[in-house]
Coordinates of C-alpha atoms in Angstrom, one line a residue:
X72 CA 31.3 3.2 -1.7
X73 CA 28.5 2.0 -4.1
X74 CA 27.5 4.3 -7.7
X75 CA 25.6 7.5 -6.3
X76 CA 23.0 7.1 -8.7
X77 CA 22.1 3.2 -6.3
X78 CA 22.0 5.2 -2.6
X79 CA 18.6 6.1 -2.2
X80 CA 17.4 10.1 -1.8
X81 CA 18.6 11.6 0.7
X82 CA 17.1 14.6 1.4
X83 CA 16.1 15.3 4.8
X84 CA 12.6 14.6 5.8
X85 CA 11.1 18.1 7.5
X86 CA 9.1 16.3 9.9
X87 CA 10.2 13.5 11.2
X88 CA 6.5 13.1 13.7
X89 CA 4.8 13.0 10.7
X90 CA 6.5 10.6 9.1
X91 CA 6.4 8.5 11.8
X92 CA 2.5 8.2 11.8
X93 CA 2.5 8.0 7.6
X94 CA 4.9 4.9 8.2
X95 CA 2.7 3.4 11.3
X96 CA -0.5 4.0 8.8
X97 CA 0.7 1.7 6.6
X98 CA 2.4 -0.6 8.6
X99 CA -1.0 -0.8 10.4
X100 CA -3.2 -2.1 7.4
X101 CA -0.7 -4.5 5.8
X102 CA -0.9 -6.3 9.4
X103 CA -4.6 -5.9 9.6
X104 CA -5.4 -7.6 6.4
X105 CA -2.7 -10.2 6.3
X106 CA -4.2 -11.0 9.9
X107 CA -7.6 -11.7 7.9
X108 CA -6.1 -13.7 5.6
X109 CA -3.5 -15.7 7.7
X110 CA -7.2 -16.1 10.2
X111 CA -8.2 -18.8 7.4
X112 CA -8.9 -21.8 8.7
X113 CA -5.2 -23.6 8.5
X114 CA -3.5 -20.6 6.7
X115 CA -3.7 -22.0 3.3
X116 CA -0.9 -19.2 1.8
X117 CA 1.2 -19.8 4.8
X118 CA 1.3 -16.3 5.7
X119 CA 3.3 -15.1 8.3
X120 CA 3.8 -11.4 10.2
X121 CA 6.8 -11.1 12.8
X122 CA 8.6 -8.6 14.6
X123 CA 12.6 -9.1 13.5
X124 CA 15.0 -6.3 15.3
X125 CA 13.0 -2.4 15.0
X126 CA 11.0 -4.3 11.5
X127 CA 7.7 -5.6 10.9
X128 CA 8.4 -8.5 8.3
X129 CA 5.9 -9.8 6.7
X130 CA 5.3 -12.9 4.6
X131 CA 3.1 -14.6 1.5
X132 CA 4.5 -17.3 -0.2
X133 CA 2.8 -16.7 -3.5
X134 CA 2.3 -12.9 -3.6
X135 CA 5.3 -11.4 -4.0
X136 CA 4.0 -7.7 -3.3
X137 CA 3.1 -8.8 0.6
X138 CA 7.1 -10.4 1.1
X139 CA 8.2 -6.6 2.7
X140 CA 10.2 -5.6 5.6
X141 CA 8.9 -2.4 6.7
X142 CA 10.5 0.0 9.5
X143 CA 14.1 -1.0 8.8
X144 CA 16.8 0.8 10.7
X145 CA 20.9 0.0 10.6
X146 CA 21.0 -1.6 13.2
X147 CA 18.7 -4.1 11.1
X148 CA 21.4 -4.7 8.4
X149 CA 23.2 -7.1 11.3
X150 CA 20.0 -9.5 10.9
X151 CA 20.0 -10.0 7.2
X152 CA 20.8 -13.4 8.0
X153 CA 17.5 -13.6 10.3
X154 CA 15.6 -12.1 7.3
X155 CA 17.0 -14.8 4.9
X156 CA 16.3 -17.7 7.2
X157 CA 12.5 -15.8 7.2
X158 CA 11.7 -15.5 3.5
X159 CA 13.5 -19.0 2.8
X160 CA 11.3 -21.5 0.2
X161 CA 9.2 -17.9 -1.2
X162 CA 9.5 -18.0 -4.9
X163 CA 10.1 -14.0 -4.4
X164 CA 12.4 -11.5 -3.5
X165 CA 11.1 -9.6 -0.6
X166 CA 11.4 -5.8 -0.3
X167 CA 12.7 -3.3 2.4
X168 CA 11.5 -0.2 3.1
X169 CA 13.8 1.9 5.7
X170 CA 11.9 3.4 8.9
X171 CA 12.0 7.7 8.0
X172 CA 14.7 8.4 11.1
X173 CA 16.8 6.1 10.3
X174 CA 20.0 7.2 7.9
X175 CA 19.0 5.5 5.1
X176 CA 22.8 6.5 3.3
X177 CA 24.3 4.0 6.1
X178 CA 21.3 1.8 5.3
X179 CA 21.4 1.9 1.5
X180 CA 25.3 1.2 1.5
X181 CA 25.0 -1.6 3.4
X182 CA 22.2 -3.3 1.8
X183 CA 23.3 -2.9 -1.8
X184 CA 26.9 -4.4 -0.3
X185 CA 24.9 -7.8 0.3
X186 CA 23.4 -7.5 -2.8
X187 CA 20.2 -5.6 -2.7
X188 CA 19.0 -3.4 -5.8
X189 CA 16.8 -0.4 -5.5
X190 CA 13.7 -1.7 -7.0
X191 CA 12.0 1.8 -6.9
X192 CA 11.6 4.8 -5.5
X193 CA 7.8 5.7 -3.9
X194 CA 6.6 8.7 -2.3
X195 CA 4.7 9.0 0.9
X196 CA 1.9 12.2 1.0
X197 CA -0.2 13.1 3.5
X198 CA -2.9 16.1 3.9
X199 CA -3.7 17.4 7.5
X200 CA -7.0 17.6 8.5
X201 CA -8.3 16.3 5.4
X202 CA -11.7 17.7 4.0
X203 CA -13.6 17.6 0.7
X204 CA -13.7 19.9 -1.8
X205 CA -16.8 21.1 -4.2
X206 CA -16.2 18.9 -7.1
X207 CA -18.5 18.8 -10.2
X208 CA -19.0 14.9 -10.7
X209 CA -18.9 13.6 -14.4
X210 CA -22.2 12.8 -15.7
X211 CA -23.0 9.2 -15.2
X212 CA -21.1 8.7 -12.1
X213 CA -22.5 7.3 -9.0
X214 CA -19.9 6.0 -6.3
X215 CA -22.0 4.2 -3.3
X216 CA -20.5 2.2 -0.4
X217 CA -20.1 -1.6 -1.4
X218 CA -23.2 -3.4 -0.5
X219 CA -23.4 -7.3 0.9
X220 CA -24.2 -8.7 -2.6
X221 CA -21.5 -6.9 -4.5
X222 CA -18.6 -8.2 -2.9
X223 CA -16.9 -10.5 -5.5
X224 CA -17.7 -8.0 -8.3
X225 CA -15.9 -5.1 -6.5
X226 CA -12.8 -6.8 -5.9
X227 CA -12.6 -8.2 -9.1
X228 CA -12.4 -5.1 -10.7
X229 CA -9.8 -4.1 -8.3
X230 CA -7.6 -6.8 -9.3
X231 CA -8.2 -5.9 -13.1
X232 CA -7.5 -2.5 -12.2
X233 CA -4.4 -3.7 -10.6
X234 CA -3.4 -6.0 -13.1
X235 CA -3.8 -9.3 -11.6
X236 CA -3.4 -12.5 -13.5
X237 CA -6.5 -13.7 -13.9
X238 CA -5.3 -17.4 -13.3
X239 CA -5.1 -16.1 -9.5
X240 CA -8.3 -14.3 -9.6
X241 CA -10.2 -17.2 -7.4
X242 CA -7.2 -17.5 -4.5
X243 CA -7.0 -13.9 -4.2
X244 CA -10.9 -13.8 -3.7
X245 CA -11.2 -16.0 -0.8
X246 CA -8.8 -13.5 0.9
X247 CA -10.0 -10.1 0.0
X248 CA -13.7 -11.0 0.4
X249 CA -12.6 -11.1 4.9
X250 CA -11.8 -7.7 4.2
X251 CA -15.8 -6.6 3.6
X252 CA -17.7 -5.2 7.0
X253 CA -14.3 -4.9 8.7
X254 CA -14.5 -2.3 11.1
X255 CA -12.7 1.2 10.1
X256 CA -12.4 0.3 6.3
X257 CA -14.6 2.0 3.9
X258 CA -14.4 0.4 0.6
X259 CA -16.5 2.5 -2.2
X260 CA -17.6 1.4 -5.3
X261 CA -17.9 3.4 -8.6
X262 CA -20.2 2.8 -11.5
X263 CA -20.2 4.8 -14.8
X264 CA -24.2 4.5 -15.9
X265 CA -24.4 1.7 -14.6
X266 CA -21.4 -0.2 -15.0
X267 CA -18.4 -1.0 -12.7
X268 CA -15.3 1.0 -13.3
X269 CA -13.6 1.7 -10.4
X270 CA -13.2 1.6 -6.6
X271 CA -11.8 3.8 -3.6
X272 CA -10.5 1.8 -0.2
X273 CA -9.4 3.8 3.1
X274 CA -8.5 2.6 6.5
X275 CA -8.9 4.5 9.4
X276 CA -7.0 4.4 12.2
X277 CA -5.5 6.0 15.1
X278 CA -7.0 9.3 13.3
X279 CA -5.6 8.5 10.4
X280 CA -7.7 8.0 7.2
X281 CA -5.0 5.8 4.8
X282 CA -6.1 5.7 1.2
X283 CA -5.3 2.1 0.6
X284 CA -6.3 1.5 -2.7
X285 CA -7.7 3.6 -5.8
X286 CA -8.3 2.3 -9.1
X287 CA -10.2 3.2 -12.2
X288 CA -10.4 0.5 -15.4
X289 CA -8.3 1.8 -18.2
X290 CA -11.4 3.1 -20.3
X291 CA -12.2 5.5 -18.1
X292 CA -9.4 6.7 -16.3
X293 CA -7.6 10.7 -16.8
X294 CA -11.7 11.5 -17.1
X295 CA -12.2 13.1 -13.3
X296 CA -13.3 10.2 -12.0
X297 CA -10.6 9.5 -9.9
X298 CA -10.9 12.6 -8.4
X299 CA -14.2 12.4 -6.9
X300 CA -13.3 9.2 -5.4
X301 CA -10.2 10.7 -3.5
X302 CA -12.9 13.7 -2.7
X303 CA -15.6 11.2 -1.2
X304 CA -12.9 9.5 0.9
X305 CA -11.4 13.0 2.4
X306 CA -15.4 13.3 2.9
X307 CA -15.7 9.8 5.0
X308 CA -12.0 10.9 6.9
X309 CA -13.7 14.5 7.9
X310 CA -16.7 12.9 9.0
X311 CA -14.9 10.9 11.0
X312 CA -12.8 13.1 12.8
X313 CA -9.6 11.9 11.4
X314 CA -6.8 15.0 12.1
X315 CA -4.5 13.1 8.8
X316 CA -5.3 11.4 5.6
X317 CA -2.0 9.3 4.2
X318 CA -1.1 7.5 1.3
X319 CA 1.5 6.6 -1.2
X320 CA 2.5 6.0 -4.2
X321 CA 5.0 6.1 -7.3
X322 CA 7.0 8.7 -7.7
X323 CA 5.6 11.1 -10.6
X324 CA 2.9 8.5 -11.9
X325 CA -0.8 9.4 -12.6
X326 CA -2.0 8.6 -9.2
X327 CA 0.8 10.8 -7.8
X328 CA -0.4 13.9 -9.6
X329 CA -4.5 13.0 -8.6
X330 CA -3.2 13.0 -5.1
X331 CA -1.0 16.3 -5.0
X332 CA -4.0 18.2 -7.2
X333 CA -6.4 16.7 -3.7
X334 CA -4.4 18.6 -1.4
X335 CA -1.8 15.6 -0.5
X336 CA 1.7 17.2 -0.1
X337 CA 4.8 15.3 0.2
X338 CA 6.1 13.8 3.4
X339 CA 8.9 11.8 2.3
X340 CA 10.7 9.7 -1.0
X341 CA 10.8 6.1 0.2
X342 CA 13.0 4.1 -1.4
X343 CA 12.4 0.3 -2.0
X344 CA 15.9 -2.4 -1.8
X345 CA 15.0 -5.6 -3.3
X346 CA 16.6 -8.7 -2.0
X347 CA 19.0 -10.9 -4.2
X348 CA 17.0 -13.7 -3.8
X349 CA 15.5 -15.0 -7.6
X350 CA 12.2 -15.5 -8.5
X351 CA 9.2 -13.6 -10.1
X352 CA 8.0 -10.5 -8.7

């Protein structure tokens, strides 16, 4: 059997229901906006979402974050062939992600046996029927929903938050601006007198509110800000009736410790197998 220290956690998950929805959440909005983007007229980035076995597989030539197989069970490891034939002619690896009740021991052995590594290790949180709390905001900041006429702005500070090449700014733009005005995602925008410094997404669903994306520019970040903009989007999930809020993240970073100090509580550690395939990343 492969080291101990490659087989992913594998402490139980105490509740396996929740998990499920936590896993569906996200599975959910990577399909809805690669469905935006792949709706381009002639699918420029020759994206591509199929059902392989139990697994949602997903595919983007050019972006290696969006080459993931999520909801991966054992029974998957049979069609690693079906996944190869897939992800053929991407310049990335692609990633796995294990669906929570499957036995991810049996599935961990068997992937790093073809040759998988274990990229990372995230954590999946979730808070049940998320509310806001009474937050003193920093002076200065104002966080509004994203208006018409500030579309490109907000999402390029997202992918400087994110750290984006720049060379990739403009392709990336004429994807995320279909994401504006989409029905159930709330995308706020925060300003610091003024400025631009940072942005809260969250997708609602199935009552579920899943906090998609959070970001504040380097400058200003460990200052609170962050904090309100969790707080406003537990606000736009109460008003919305949503019983569960759901996100994830790495295990112990920054964001992590924002989340846990919101309310968010741990579901599940989700491990990450990254294919042998070469290429960036």
């Amino acid at each position: 059997m492969p080291a101990d220290s490659r087989i992913a956690n594998s402490m139980p998950i105490a509740d396996l229901a929740l998990a499920r929805r936590l896993a569906r959440a996200i599975t959910a909005y990577e399909r809805f906006r690669l469905g935006l983007y792949r709706a381009r007229p002639g699918n420029p980035d020759r994206i591509e979402v199929r059902e392989i076995g139990w697994t949602t597989a997903m595919r983007f030539p050019a972006v290696g974050y969006f080459n993931q197989v999520q909801g991966f069970a054992v029974e998957d490891c049979a069609r690693l062939p079906d996944f190869a034939r897939f992800y053929e002619g991407s310049a990335n690896s692609y990633k796995i992600q294990a669906a929570p009740d499957t036995d991810r021991n049996a599935v961990s052995r068997q992937l790093i046996a073809a040759g998988f590594t274990v990229r990372t290790k995230t954590v999946r949180l979730a808070q049940a029927r998320p509310a806001p709390a009474a937050l003193r905001w920093p002076a200065g900041l104002t966080v509004a929903p994203l208006q018409a006429g500030e579309v490109d702005e907000f999402f390029r500070i997202y992918l400087e938050c994110f750290g984006a090449a720049p060379s990739g700014w403009p392709a990336a733009l004429e994807n995320m601006r279909r994401l504006h005005g989409q029905p159930g995602l709330h995308c706020l925008f925060a300003r610091h007198e003024g400025r631009p410094i940072g942005l809260g997404m969250v997708y609602l669903n199935e009552g579920v509110a899943y906090f998609c994306a959070g970001a504040i520019l380097a400058p200003w970040r460990e200052l609170g800000f962050q904090s309100v903009l969790i707080n406003e989007r537990l606000r736009i999930a109460s008003e919305a009736g949503c019983d569960l809020a759901a996100s994830w993240t790495e295990d112990g970073s920054v964001s992590h410790r924002n989340l846990l100090r919101a309310g968010f509580a741990l579901s599940y550690h989700d491990p990450v197998w990254l294919s042998p395939c070469q290429g960036r990343q």
